[in-house]
């Protein structure tokens, strides 16, 4: 593709950032404000140049249809598999990418720092960051899901959830701990585990 002028690159970089953060295209007025311009003509001229050079495109006659073409894939590349036992031939071709950026844009995702070892058999250990998702209003929990639950008069815990009628069992994944059994109206499930992040 043809190189961009500084003015074109400034707009192009801003468009990528805006669309990634907001998941829709900006208006001409927003572009004018971001570029410190008082007239739409320079913005429209830059957009046409970006389109002609193959950096962006849009659907004629429809608002906010601007899209970025040939955008660099997000995330870190996953280059293959590695054995934790014997040796395997390393992969050199990129196969997929790990992109966690969407988690940063979802207001129903949040993290909890794990303390203790009651979930060790699920490979969740002290110091890990449990990434949680809030329940949807009409969502029904499945037995066996790992949840963050607040138990009346006890506190909050990370356990596997099992319900049988009016009774709920919060089961640890460590034989050294006993399950917590309470009535369903005595607990509040705050979120469902969707992943664990461990730093080294």
mmCIF file of C-alpha atoms in Angstrom:
data_model
loop_
_atom_site.group_PDB
_atom_site.id
_atom_site.type_symbol
_atom_site.label_atom_id
_atom_site.label_comp_id
_atom_site.label_asym_id
_atom_site.label_seq_id
_atom_site.Cartn_x
_atom_site.Cartn_y
_atom_site.Cartn_z
ATOM 1 C CA UNK A 1 0.000 0.000 0.000
ATOM 2 C CA UNK A 2 1.059 3.592 -0.572
ATOM 3 C CA UNK A 3 2.646 5.349 2.400
ATOM 4 C CA UNK A 4 0.591 7.912 4.302
ATOM 5 C CA UNK A 5 1.321 11.578 4.838
ATOM 6 C CA UNK A 6 1.640 12.661 8.497
ATOM 7 C CA UNK A 7 -1.900 14.146 8.420
ATOM 8 C CA UNK A 8 -3.357 10.975 6.901
ATOM 9 C CA UNK A 9 -1.503 8.755 9.393
ATOM 10 C CA UNK A 10 -2.729 10.856 12.302
ATOM 11 C CA UNK A 11 -6.349 10.337 11.233
ATOM 12 C CA UNK A 12 -5.811 6.661 10.370
ATOM 13 C CA UNK A 13 -4.213 5.876 13.750
ATOM 14 C CA UNK A 14 -7.013 7.733 15.545
ATOM 15 C CA UNK A 15 -9.667 5.828 13.558
ATOM 16 C CA UNK A 16 -8.124 2.457 14.514
ATOM 17 C CA UNK A 17 -8.059 3.427 18.198
ATOM 18 C CA UNK A 18 -11.620 4.820 18.154
ATOM 19 C CA UNK A 19 -13.143 1.815 16.349
ATOM 20 C CA UNK A 20 -11.302 -0.698 18.560
ATOM 21 C CA UNK A 21 -12.495 1.054 21.714
ATOM 22 C CA UNK A 22 -16.078 1.826 20.656
ATOM 23 C CA UNK A 23 -16.869 -0.985 18.178
ATOM 24 C CA UNK A 24 -18.375 1.491 15.686
ATOM 25 C CA UNK A 25 -17.145 4.211 13.357
ATOM 26 C CA UNK A 26 -16.994 7.861 14.465
ATOM 27 C CA UNK A 27 -18.931 10.721 12.903
ATOM 28 C CA UNK A 28 -17.298 13.401 10.749
ATOM 29 C CA UNK A 29 -17.856 15.884 13.585
ATOM 30 C CA UNK A 30 -15.941 13.602 16.008
ATOM 31 C CA UNK A 31 -13.098 13.313 13.492
ATOM 32 C CA UNK A 32 -12.995 17.111 13.103
ATOM 33 C CA UNK A 33 -12.761 17.550 16.858
ATOM 34 C CA UNK A 34 -10.051 14.892 17.227
ATOM 35 C CA UNK A 35 -7.971 16.459 14.414
ATOM 36 C CA UNK A 36 -8.594 20.043 15.674
ATOM 37 C CA UNK A 37 -10.254 21.049 12.410
ATOM 38 C CA UNK A 38 -13.116 23.550 12.037
ATOM 39 C CA UNK A 39 -14.361 22.335 8.663
ATOM 40 C CA UNK A 40 -15.392 18.877 7.438
ATOM 41 C CA UNK A 41 -13.623 19.384 4.083
ATOM 42 C CA UNK A 42 -10.080 18.456 5.256
ATOM 43 C CA UNK A 43 -11.403 15.366 7.069
ATOM 44 C CA UNK A 44 -13.355 14.239 3.991
ATOM 45 C CA UNK A 45 -10.267 14.815 1.841
ATOM 46 C CA UNK A 46 -8.100 12.687 4.154
ATOM 47 C CA UNK A 47 -10.752 9.966 4.237
ATOM 48 C CA UNK A 48 -10.864 9.855 0.427
ATOM 49 C CA UNK A 49 -7.063 9.605 0.278
ATOM 50 C CA UNK A 50 -7.072 6.794 2.869
ATOM 51 C CA UNK A 51 -9.736 4.990 0.864
ATOM 52 C CA UNK A 52 -7.879 5.411 -2.421
ATOM 53 C CA UNK A 53 -4.711 4.053 -0.823
ATOM 54 C CA UNK A 54 -6.575 0.982 0.450
ATOM 55 C CA UNK A 55 -6.475 1.701 4.186
ATOM 56 C CA UNK A 56 -10.208 2.173 4.810
ATOM 57 C CA UNK A 57 -13.566 1.736 3.091
ATOM 58 C CA UNK A 58 -17.240 2.519 3.737
ATOM 59 C CA UNK A 59 -20.690 1.936 2.274
ATOM 60 C CA UNK A 60 -21.870 4.898 0.228
ATOM 61 C CA UNK A 61 -24.939 6.663 1.583
ATOM 62 C CA UNK A 62 -24.853 4.955 4.977
ATOM 63 C CA UNK A 63 -23.639 6.642 8.134
ATOM 64 C CA UNK A 64 -20.953 5.129 10.377
ATOM 65 C CA UNK A 65 -20.046 2.283 8.019
ATOM 66 C CA UNK A 66 -16.350 3.183 7.834
ATOM 67 C CA UNK A 67 -14.130 0.155 8.435
ATOM 68 C CA UNK A 68 -10.394 -0.434 8.643
ATOM 69 C CA UNK A 69 -8.911 -2.682 5.964
ATOM 70 C CA UNK A 70 -5.893 -4.978 6.459
ATOM 71 C CA UNK A 71 -5.707 -4.241 10.177
ATOM 72 C CA UNK A 72 -2.978 -6.034 12.082
ATOM 73 C CA UNK A 73 -4.463 -8.975 14.020
ATOM 74 C CA UNK A 74 -4.759 -8.325 17.738
ATOM 75 C CA UNK A 75 -3.261 -10.399 20.475
ATOM 76 C CA UNK A 76 -0.120 -12.434 20.897
ATOM 77 C CA UNK A 77 0.654 -15.167 18.379
ATOM 78 C CA UNK A 78 0.216 -18.788 19.429
ATOM 79 C CA UNK A 79 2.988 -20.558 17.569
ATOM 80 C CA UNK A 80 2.120 -24.154 18.328
ATOM 81 C CA UNK A 81 2.295 -26.662 21.152
ATOM 82 C CA UNK A 82 5.016 -27.505 23.630
ATOM 83 C CA UNK A 83 5.295 -30.715 25.625
ATOM 84 C CA UNK A 84 5.673 -30.587 29.364
ATOM 85 C CA UNK A 85 6.911 -34.185 29.257
ATOM 86 C CA UNK A 86 8.988 -35.350 26.303
ATOM 87 C CA UNK A 87 10.203 -33.204 23.450
ATOM 88 C CA UNK A 88 8.149 -32.174 20.421
ATOM 89 C CA UNK A 89 9.221 -30.490 17.208
ATOM 90 C CA UNK A 90 8.619 -26.740 17.652
ATOM 91 C CA UNK A 91 6.082 -25.069 15.370
ATOM 92 C CA UNK A 92 7.253 -22.141 13.320
ATOM 93 C CA UNK A 93 4.077 -21.141 11.458
ATOM 94 C CA UNK A 94 1.667 -18.928 13.371
ATOM 95 C CA UNK A 95 -1.617 -20.783 13.802
ATOM 96 C CA UNK A 96 -3.784 -18.445 15.881
ATOM 97 C CA UNK A 97 -3.607 -15.474 18.219
ATOM 98 C CA UNK A 98 -4.563 -14.952 21.846
ATOM 99 C CA UNK A 99 -6.499 -11.679 22.073
ATOM 100 C CA UNK A 100 -7.695 -10.648 25.515
ATOM 101 C CA UNK A 101 -8.496 -7.048 24.553
ATOM 102 C CA UNK A 102 -12.241 -7.749 24.433
ATOM 103 C CA UNK A 103 -12.163 -8.467 28.170
ATOM 104 C CA UNK A 104 -11.067 -4.891 28.786
ATOM 105 C CA UNK A 105 -14.127 -3.559 26.955
ATOM 106 C CA UNK A 106 -16.801 -5.618 28.732
ATOM 107 C CA UNK A 107 -18.227 -4.068 31.873
ATOM 108 C CA UNK A 108 -19.589 -7.422 33.132
ATOM 109 C CA UNK A 109 -16.096 -8.971 33.404
ATOM 110 C CA UNK A 110 -13.928 -8.455 36.488
ATOM 111 C CA UNK A 111 -11.151 -10.071 38.471
ATOM 112 C CA UNK A 112 -10.673 -11.509 41.953
ATOM 113 C CA UNK A 113 -7.304 -12.315 43.527
ATOM 114 C CA UNK A 114 -7.399 -15.896 44.840
ATOM 115 C CA UNK A 115 -6.273 -16.562 48.404
ATOM 116 C CA UNK A 116 -5.887 -20.092 49.731
ATOM 117 C CA UNK A 117 -5.733 -23.510 48.079
ATOM 118 C CA UNK A 118 -9.297 -24.879 48.244
ATOM 119 C CA UNK A 119 -9.496 -24.998 44.395
ATOM 120 C CA UNK A 120 -6.046 -26.493 43.800
ATOM 121 C CA UNK A 121 -7.353 -29.596 41.980
ATOM 122 C CA UNK A 122 -8.895 -27.249 39.373
ATOM 123 C CA UNK A 123 -5.395 -25.737 39.018
ATOM 124 C CA UNK A 124 -6.487 -22.518 40.731
ATOM 125 C CA UNK A 125 -4.000 -21.580 43.417
ATOM 126 C CA UNK A 126 -3.091 -18.850 45.874
ATOM 127 C CA UNK A 127 -2.191 -15.606 44.091
ATOM 128 C CA UNK A 128 -3.957 -16.418 40.805
ATOM 129 C CA UNK A 129 -6.311 -13.865 39.284
ATOM 130 C CA UNK A 130 -9.771 -15.364 38.726
ATOM 131 C CA UNK A 131 -11.485 -13.685 35.776
ATOM 132 C CA UNK A 132 -15.212 -13.595 36.439
ATOM 133 C CA UNK A 133 -18.334 -12.803 34.432
ATOM 134 C CA UNK A 134 -21.494 -11.400 36.003
ATOM 135 C CA UNK A 135 -24.632 -13.458 35.451
ATOM 136 C CA UNK A 136 -27.261 -12.268 32.997
ATOM 137 C CA UNK A 137 -30.629 -11.553 34.655
ATOM 138 C CA UNK A 138 -32.317 -14.593 33.064
ATOM 139 C CA UNK A 139 -29.306 -16.932 33.297
ATOM 140 C CA UNK A 140 -29.596 -20.293 35.060
ATOM 141 C CA UNK A 141 -26.470 -21.729 36.661
ATOM 142 C CA UNK A 142 -25.394 -25.224 35.648
ATOM 143 C CA UNK A 143 -24.272 -27.672 38.310
ATOM 144 C CA UNK A 144 -20.500 -27.906 38.438
ATOM 145 C CA UNK A 145 -19.771 -24.331 37.336
ATOM 146 C CA UNK A 146 -17.121 -22.493 39.336
ATOM 147 C CA UNK A 147 -18.636 -19.395 40.895
ATOM 148 C CA UNK A 148 -17.883 -16.574 43.270
ATOM 149 C CA UNK A 149 -20.618 -16.774 45.894
ATOM 150 C CA UNK A 150 -21.404 -14.711 48.963
ATOM 151 C CA UNK A 151 -22.720 -16.922 51.748
ATOM 152 C CA UNK A 152 -24.889 -15.203 54.342
ATOM 153 C CA UNK A 153 -23.014 -14.850 57.624
ATOM 154 C CA UNK A 154 -19.855 -16.521 56.243
ATOM 155 C CA UNK A 155 -18.313 -14.429 53.452
ATOM 156 C CA UNK A 156 -17.384 -14.794 49.794
ATOM 157 C CA UNK A 157 -15.797 -17.913 48.316
ATOM 158 C CA UNK A 158 -14.764 -19.457 44.988
ATOM 159 C CA UNK A 159 -16.235 -22.963 44.660
ATOM 160 C CA UNK A 160 -18.067 -25.373 42.347
ATOM 161 C CA UNK A 161 -21.821 -24.819 42.467
ATOM 162 C CA UNK A 162 -24.389 -27.614 42.836
ATOM 163 C CA UNK A 163 -28.092 -27.098 43.519
ATOM 164 C CA UNK A 164 -30.619 -29.751 44.477
ATOM 165 C CA UNK A 165 -34.036 -28.257 45.107
ATOM 166 C CA UNK A 166 -33.800 -25.665 47.881
ATOM 167 C CA UNK A 167 -30.282 -26.686 48.906
ATOM 168 C CA UNK A 168 -27.002 -25.509 47.398
ATOM 169 C CA UNK A 169 -23.608 -27.138 47.872
ATOM 170 C CA UNK A 170 -20.457 -25.117 47.261
ATOM 171 C CA UNK A 171 -17.815 -27.775 46.702
ATOM 172 C CA UNK A 172 -14.068 -27.172 47.015
ATOM 173 C CA UNK A 173 -11.565 -28.851 44.722
ATOM 174 C CA UNK A 174 -9.295 -29.936 47.524
ATOM 175 C CA UNK A 175 -9.999 -32.999 49.753
ATOM 176 C CA UNK A 176 -8.693 -31.097 52.784
ATOM 177 C CA UNK A 177 -11.766 -28.837 52.739
ATOM 178 C CA UNK A 178 -15.415 -29.624 53.446
ATOM 179 C CA UNK A 179 -18.257 -28.515 51.126
ATOM 180 C CA UNK A 180 -20.456 -25.639 52.243
ATOM 181 C CA UNK A 181 -24.148 -26.599 52.250
ATOM 182 C CA UNK A 182 -26.780 -23.876 52.623
ATOM 183 C CA UNK A 183 -30.286 -23.008 51.501
ATOM 184 C CA UNK A 184 -30.460 -21.322 48.098
ATOM 185 C CA UNK A 185 -31.852 -18.128 49.630
ATOM 186 C CA UNK A 186 -28.757 -17.828 51.840
ATOM 187 C CA UNK A 187 -26.275 -17.347 49.018
ATOM 188 C CA UNK A 188 -25.765 -14.778 46.297
ATOM 189 C CA UNK A 189 -23.824 -15.899 43.225
ATOM 190 C CA UNK A 190 -21.769 -12.898 42.156
ATOM 191 C CA UNK A 191 -20.104 -14.304 39.042
ATOM 192 C CA UNK A 192 -18.997 -17.299 36.965
ATOM 193 C CA UNK A 193 -15.336 -18.142 36.386
ATOM 194 C CA UNK A 194 -14.305 -17.734 32.748
ATOM 195 C CA UNK A 195 -10.537 -17.938 33.107
ATOM 196 C CA UNK A 196 -7.494 -17.768 35.367
ATOM 197 C CA UNK A 197 -4.426 -15.585 34.898
ATOM 198 C CA UNK A 198 -1.200 -16.576 36.590
ATOM 199 C CA UNK A 199 1.913 -14.446 36.468
ATOM 200 C CA UNK A 200 5.451 -15.747 37.028
#
